[in-house]
CSV table of C-alpha atoms and ligand atoms in Angstrom, one decimal:
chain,number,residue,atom,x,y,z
A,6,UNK,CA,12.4,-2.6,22.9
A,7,UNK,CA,14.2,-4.6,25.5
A,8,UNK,CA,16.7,-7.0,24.0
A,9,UNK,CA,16.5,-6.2,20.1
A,10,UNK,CA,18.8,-3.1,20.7
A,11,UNK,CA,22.1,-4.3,19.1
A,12,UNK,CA,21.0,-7.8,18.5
A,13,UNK,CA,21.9,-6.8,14.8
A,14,UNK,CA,25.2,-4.5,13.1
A,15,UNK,CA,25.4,-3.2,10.5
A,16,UNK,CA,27.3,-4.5,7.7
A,17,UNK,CA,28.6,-3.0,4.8
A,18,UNK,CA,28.4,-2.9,2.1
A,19,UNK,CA,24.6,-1.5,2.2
A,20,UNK,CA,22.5,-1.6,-1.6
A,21,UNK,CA,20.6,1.3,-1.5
A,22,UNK,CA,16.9,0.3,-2.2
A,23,UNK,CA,14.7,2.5,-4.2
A,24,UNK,CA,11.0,2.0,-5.5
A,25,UNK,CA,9.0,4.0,-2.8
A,26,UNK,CA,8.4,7.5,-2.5
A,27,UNK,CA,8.4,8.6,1.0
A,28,UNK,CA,10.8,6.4,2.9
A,29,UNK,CA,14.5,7.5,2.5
A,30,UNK,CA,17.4,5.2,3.2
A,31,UNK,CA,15.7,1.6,2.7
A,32,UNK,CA,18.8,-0.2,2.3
A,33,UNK,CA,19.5,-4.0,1.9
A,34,UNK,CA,22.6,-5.3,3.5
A,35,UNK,CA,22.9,-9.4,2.9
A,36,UNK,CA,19.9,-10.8,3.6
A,37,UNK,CA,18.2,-8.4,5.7
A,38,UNK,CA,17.0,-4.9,5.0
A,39,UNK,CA,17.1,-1.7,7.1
A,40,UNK,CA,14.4,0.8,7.6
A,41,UNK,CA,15.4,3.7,8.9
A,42,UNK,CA,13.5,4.4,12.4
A,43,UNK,CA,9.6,6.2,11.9
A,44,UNK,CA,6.7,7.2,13.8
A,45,UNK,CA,5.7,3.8,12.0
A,46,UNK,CA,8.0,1.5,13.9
A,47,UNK,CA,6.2,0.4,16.3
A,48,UNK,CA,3.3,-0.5,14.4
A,49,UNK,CA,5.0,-2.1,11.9
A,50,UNK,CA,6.8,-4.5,14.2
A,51,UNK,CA,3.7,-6.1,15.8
A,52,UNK,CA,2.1,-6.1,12.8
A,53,UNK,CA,4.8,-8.3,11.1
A,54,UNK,CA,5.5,-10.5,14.1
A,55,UNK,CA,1.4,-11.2,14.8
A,56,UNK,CA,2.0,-12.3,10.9
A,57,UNK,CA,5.2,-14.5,12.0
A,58,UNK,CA,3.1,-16.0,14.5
A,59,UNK,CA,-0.4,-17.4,12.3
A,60,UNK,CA,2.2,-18.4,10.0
A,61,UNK,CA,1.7,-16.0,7.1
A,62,UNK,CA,4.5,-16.2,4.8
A,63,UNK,CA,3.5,-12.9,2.2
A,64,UNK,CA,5.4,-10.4,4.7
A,65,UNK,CA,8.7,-10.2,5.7
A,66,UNK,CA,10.0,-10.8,8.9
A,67,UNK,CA,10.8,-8.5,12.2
A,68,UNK,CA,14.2,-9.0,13.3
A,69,UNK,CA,14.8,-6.6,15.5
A,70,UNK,CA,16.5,-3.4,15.5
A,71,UNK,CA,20.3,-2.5,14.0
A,72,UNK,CA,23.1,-1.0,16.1
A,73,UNK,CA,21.9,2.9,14.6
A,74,UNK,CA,18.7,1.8,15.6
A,75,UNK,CA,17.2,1.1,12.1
A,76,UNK,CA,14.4,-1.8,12.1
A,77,UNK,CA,15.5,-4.9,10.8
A,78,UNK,CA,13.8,-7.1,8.4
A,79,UNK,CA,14.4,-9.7,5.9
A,80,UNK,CA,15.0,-9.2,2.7
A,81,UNK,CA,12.6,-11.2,0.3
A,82,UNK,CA,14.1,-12.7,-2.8
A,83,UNK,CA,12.3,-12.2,-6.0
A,84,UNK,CA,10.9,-9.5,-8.6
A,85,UNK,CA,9.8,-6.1,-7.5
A,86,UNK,CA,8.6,-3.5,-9.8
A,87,UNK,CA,11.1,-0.1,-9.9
A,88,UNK,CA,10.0,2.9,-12.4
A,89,UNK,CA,9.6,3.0,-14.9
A,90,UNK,CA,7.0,-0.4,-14.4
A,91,UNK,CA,8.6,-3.2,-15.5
A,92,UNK,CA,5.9,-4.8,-18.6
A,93,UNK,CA,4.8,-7.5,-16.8
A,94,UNK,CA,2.9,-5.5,-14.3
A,95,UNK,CA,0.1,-5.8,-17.3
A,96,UNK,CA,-0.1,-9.9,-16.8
A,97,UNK,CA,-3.4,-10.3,-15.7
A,98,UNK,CA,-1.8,-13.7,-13.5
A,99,UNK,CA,0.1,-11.3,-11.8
A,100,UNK,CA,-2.4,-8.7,-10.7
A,101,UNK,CA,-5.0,-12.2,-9.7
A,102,UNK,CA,-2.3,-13.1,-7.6
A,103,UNK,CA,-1.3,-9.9,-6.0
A,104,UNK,CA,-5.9,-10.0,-4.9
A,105,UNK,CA,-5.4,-13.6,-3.7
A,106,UNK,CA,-1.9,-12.5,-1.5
A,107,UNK,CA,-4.1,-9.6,-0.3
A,108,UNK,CA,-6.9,-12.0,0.7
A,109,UNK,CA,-4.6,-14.2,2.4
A,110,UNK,CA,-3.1,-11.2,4.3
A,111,UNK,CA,-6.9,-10.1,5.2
A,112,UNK,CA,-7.5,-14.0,6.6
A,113,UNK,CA,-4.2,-13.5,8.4
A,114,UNK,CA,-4.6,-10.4,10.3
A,115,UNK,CA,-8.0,-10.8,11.1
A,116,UNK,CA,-7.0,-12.4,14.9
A,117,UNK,CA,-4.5,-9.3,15.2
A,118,UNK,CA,-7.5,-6.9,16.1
A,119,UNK,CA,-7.2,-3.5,16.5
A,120,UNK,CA,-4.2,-3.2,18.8
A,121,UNK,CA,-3.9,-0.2,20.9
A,122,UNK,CA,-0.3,0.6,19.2
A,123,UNK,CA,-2.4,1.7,15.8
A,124,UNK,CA,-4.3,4.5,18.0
A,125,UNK,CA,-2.6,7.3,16.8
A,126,UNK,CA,-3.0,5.9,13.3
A,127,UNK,CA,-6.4,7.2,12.7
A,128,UNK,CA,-6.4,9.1,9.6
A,129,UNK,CA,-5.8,12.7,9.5
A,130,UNK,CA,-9.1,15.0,8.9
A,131,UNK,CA,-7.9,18.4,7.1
A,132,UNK,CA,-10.1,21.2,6.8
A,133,UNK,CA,-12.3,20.9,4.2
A,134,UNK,CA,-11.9,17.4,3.7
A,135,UNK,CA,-15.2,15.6,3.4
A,136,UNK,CA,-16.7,12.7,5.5
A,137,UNK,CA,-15.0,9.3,5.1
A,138,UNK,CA,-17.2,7.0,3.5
A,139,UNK,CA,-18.8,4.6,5.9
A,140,UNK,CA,-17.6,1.6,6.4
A,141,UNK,CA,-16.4,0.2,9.8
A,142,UNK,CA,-13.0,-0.7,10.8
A,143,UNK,CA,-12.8,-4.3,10.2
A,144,UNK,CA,-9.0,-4.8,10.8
A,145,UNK,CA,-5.6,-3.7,9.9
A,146,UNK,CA,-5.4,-2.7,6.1
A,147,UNK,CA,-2.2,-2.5,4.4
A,148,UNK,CA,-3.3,0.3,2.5
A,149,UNK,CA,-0.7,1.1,0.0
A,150,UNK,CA,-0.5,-2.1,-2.2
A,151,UNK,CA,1.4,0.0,-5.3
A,152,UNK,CA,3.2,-2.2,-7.8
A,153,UNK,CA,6.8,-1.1,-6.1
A,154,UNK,CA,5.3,-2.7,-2.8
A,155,UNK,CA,4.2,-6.6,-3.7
A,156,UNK,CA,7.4,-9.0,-4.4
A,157,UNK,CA,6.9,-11.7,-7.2
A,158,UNK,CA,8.4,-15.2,-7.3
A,159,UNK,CA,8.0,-17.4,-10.6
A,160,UNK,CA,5.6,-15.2,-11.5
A,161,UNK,CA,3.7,-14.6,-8.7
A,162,UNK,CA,2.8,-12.6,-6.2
A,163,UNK,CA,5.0,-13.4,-2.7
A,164,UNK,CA,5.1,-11.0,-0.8
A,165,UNK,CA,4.0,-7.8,0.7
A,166,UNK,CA,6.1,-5.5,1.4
A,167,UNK,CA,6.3,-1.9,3.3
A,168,UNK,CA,3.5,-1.6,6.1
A,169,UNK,CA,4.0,1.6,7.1
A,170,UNK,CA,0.5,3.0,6.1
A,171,UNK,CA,-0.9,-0.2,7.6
A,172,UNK,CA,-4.1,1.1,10.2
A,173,UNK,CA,-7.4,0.2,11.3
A,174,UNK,CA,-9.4,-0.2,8.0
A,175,UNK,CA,-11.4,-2.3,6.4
A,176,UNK,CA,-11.3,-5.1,3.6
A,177,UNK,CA,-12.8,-3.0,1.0
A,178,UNK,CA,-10.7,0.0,1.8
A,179,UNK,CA,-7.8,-2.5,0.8
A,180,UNK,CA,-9.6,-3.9,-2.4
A,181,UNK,CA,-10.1,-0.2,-3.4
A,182,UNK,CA,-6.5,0.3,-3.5
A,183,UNK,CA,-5.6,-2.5,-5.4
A,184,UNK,CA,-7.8,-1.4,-8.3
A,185,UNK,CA,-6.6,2.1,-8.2
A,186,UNK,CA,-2.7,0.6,-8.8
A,187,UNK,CA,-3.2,-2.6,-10.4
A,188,UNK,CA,-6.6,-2.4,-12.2
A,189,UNK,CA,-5.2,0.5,-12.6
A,190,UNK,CA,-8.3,3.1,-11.7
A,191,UNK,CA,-6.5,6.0,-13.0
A,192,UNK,CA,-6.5,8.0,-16.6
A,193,UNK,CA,-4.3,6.6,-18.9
A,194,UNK,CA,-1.8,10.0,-18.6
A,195,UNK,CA,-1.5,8.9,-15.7
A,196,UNK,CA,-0.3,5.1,-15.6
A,197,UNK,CA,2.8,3.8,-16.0
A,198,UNK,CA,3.0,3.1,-19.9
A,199,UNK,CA,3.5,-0.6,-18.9
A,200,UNK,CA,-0.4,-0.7,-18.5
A,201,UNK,CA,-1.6,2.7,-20.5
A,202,UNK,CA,-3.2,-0.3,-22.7
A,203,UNK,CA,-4.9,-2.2,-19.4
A,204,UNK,CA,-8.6,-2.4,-20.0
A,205,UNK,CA,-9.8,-1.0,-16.2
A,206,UNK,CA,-13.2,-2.6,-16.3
A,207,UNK,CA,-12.1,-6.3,-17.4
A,208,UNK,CA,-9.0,-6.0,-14.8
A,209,UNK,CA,-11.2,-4.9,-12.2
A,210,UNK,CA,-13.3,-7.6,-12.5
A,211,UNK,CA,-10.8,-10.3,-12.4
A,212,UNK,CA,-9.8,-9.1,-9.0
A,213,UNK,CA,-12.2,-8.7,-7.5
A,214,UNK,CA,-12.9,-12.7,-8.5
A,215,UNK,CA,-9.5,-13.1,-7.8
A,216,UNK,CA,-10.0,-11.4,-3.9
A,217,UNK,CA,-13.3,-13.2,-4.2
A,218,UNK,CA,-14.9,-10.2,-2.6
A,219,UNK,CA,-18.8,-10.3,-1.3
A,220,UNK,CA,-21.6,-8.3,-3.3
A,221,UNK,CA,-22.4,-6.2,-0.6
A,222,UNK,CA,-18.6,-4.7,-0.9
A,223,UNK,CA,-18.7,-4.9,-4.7
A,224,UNK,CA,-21.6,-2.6,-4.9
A,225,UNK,CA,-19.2,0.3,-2.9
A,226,UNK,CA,-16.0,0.0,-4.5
A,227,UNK,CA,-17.0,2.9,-6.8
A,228,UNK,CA,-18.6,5.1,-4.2
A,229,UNK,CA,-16.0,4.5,-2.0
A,230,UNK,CA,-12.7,4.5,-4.3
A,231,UNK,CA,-14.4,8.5,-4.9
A,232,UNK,CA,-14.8,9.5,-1.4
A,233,UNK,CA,-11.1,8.0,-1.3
A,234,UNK,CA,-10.0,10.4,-3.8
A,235,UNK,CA,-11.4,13.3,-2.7
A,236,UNK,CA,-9.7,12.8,0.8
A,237,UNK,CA,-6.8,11.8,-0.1
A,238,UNK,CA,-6.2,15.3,-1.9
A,239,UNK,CA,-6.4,16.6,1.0
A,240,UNK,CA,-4.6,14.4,3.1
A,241,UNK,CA,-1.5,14.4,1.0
A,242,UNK,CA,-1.4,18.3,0.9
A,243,UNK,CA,-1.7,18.3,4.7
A,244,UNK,CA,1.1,15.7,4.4
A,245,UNK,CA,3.2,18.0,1.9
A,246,UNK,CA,3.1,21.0,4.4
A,247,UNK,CA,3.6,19.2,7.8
A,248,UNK,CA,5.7,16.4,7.0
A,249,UNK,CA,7.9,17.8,4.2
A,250,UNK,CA,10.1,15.2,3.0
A,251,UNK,CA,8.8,12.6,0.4
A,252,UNK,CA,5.5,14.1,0.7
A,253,UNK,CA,6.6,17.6,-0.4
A,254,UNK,CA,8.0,15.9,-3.0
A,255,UNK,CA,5.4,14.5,-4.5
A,256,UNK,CA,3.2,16.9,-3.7
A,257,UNK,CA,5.6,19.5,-6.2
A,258,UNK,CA,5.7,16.8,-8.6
A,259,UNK,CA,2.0,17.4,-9.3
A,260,UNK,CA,0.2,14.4,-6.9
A,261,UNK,CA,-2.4,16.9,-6.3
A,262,UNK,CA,-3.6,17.5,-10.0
A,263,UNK,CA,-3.2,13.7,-10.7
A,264,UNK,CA,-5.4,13.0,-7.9
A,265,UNK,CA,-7.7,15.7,-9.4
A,266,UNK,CA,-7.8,14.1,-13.1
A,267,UNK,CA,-8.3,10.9,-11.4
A,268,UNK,CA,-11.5,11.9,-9.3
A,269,UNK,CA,-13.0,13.1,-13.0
A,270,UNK,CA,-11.7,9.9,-14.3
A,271,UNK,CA,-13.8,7.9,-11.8
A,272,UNK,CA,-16.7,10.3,-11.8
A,273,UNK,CA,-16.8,9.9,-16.2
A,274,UNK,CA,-16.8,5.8,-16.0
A,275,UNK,CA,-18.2,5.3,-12.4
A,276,UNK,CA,-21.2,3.6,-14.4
A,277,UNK,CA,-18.9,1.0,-16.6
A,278,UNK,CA,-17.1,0.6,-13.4
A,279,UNK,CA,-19.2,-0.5,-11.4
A,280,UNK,CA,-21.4,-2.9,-13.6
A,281,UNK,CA,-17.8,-4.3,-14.7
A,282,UNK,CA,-17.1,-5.3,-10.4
A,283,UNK,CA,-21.0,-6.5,-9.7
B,29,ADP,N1,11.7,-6.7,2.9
B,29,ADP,C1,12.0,-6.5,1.6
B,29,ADP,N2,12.3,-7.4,0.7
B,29,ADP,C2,12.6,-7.1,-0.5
B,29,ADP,N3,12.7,-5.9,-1.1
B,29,ADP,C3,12.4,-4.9,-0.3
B,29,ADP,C4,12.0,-5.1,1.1
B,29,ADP,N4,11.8,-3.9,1.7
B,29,ADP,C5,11.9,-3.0,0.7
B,29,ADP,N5,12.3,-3.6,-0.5
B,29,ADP,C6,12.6,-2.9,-1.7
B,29,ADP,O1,12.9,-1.5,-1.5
B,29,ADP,C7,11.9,-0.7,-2.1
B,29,ADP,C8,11.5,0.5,-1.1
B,29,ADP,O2,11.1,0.0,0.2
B,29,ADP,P1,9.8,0.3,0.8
B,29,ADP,O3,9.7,-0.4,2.1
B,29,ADP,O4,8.7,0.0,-0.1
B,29,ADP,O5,9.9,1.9,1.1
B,29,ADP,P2,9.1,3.2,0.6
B,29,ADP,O6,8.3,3.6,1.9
B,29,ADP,O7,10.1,4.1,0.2
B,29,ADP,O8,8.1,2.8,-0.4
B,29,ADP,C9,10.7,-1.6,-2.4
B,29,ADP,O9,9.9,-1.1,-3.4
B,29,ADP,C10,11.4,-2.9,-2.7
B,29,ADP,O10,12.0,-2.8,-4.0
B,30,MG,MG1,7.1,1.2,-1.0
C-alpha cells in the first residue's frame, strides 16, 4: 500500500450514499467516492485496477486510499436504483443491458485469473449447509448484481458497481444472480412492487439471450439457482451471528424466511423455468 496512503483528503462536504445493505458509510465527496476500509479491500483494489488495465469501462476506478484510510474510487455519473425500486427497473432494455454489461465484465476478467489475494474468499461452509453445486471456478464473479449495484446512463446499463462479494466463481454462478434480482426469481411478496408484475419466465429468457449464455449452462441455471438458495440460508445466518452489522440486520428483517419462500418459489416453477431459459 506503498504510496496511495494520503495521496487523497478528504473533502467535505461528504453525501452520504445509501442503496446497499451491508456497507455503512459509502459516501460520495465530488467526484470520488469513499468506502470505508474492509476485509474486502484488498481484493477489491486489484480487481478494479486488472479492469483499468484491459480497458473495461463498466467499473469504477481505484484511486487509491483517503487520508482516514478509506478506499477511494470514482464516482460514476448516472441512474442507480434506491428503494423503493425506481419503475424502470421493469424495462426489459434495461435488464438486457445489465446481461450484456455482465458479459462484458465476464470477457474482461477472464485474464485476471484467480489471484492469490481472493484465497481467503472461499465461501463459508456452515454446519448443515449442503454441497455447493458443481461447477468449477472459472474466474472472479461479481456475485451480487442487485438492482442498487448496476449504474444506468441514457438508459442503459454503465456500470458495475460494489465488488465486495467479488471471488472465485464461475459465469453461471453470476447469470444465476442476475435472474434471481432482475428476472426477478423470487415470489411476487417478495419483489419490489416496481416488478411484482414482471413475467419471470419471459424475462429470464431475454437474459439469458441478452448474456448469450451456452446450453450446457442454460440447462443448470435451475438446479443451481436451488442449491444457491439453500446455502445461502445458511450462509447469511452464519453471517448474521458472526459478523453482526448489516448482516444482523437483515437477518432480523426476515432474509431468512424470504430465502425460505423463495427456495418453494423455485422448487413450484422449476419446470416453467427451466423450459423458459433452454
Ligand atoms: N462508484 C460509485 N459510483 C456511483 N455510485 C456509487 C458508487 N459506489 C456506490 N455508489 C452508490 O452508493 C450505493 C451504496 O454503495 P455500495 O458500494 O453498493 O455499498 P453496499 O455494500 O452498501 O451495497 C450504491 O447503491 C450506489 O447508489
Ligand atoms: Mg451495493
Amino acid at each position: 500500500m506503498e504510496g496511495q496512503v494520503n495521496a487523497w483528503d478528504s473533502v467535505s462536504p461528504e453525501e452520504l450514499l445509501q442503496g446497499g445493505d451491508v456497507t455503512e458509510g459509502v459516501v460520495r465527496s465530488g467526484d470520488t467516492v469513499r468506502r470505508p476500509h474492509s476485509a474486502s479491500s484488498e481484493r477489491v483494489r486489484s480487481l478494479l485496477i486488472h479492469l483499468e488495465r484491459v480497458g473495461f469501462a463498466g467499473a469504477p476506478r481505484y484511486l487509491g486510499v483517503d487520508d482516514r484510510g478509506r478506499d477511494v474510487l470514482t464516482f460514476v455519473d448516472g441512474e442507480v436504483a434506491r428503494r423503493p425500486a425506481p419503475e424502470w427497473v421493469a424495462s426489459d432494455d434495461r435488464a438486457a443491458s445489465v446481461a450484456s454489461l455482465l458479459r462484458a465484465y465476464h470477457d474482461a476478467v477472464g485474464s485476471f485469473g484467480m489471484p492469490e489475494v481472493f484465497d481467503d474468499a472461499s465461501p463459508i461452509r456452515p454446519e448443515g449447509s449442503p454441497e455447493p453445486f458443481p461447477v468449477p471456478n472459472e474466474l472472479i464473479g461479481h456475485r451480487d448484481v442487485t438492482l442498487e449495484n448496476v449504474v444506468f446512463r441514457d438508459g442503459i446499463a454503465s456500470a458495475l458497481i460494489d465488488f465486495d462479494l467479488a471471488r472465485p466463481s464461475s459465469r453461471i454462478d453470476d447469470v444465476c444472480n442476475l435472474l434471481q434480482w432482475w428476472a426477478p426469481w423470487q415470489p411476487v411478496e417478495d419483489r419490489p412492487e416496481a416488478l411484482a408484475d414482471a413475467d419471470a419466465c419471459a424475462r429470464a429468457a431475454m437474459l439469458v439471450d441478452a448474456y448469450d449464455l451456452d446450453a450446457a449452462s442454460r440447462s443448470m441455471l435451475v438446479p443451481l439457482a436451488r442449491n444457491t438458495a439453500e446455502r445461502t440460508w445458511y450462509s447469511m445466518r452464519l453471517r448474521a451471528e458472526r459478523d453482526g452489522g448489516g448482516w444482523r440486520r437483515m437477518w432480523d428483517a426476515g432474509v431468512g424466511d424470504a430465502i425460505r419462500r423463495r427456495q418453494e418459489w423455485l422448487r413450484k416453477n422449476q419446470e416453467a423455468l427451466t423450459k423458459a431459459v433452454m
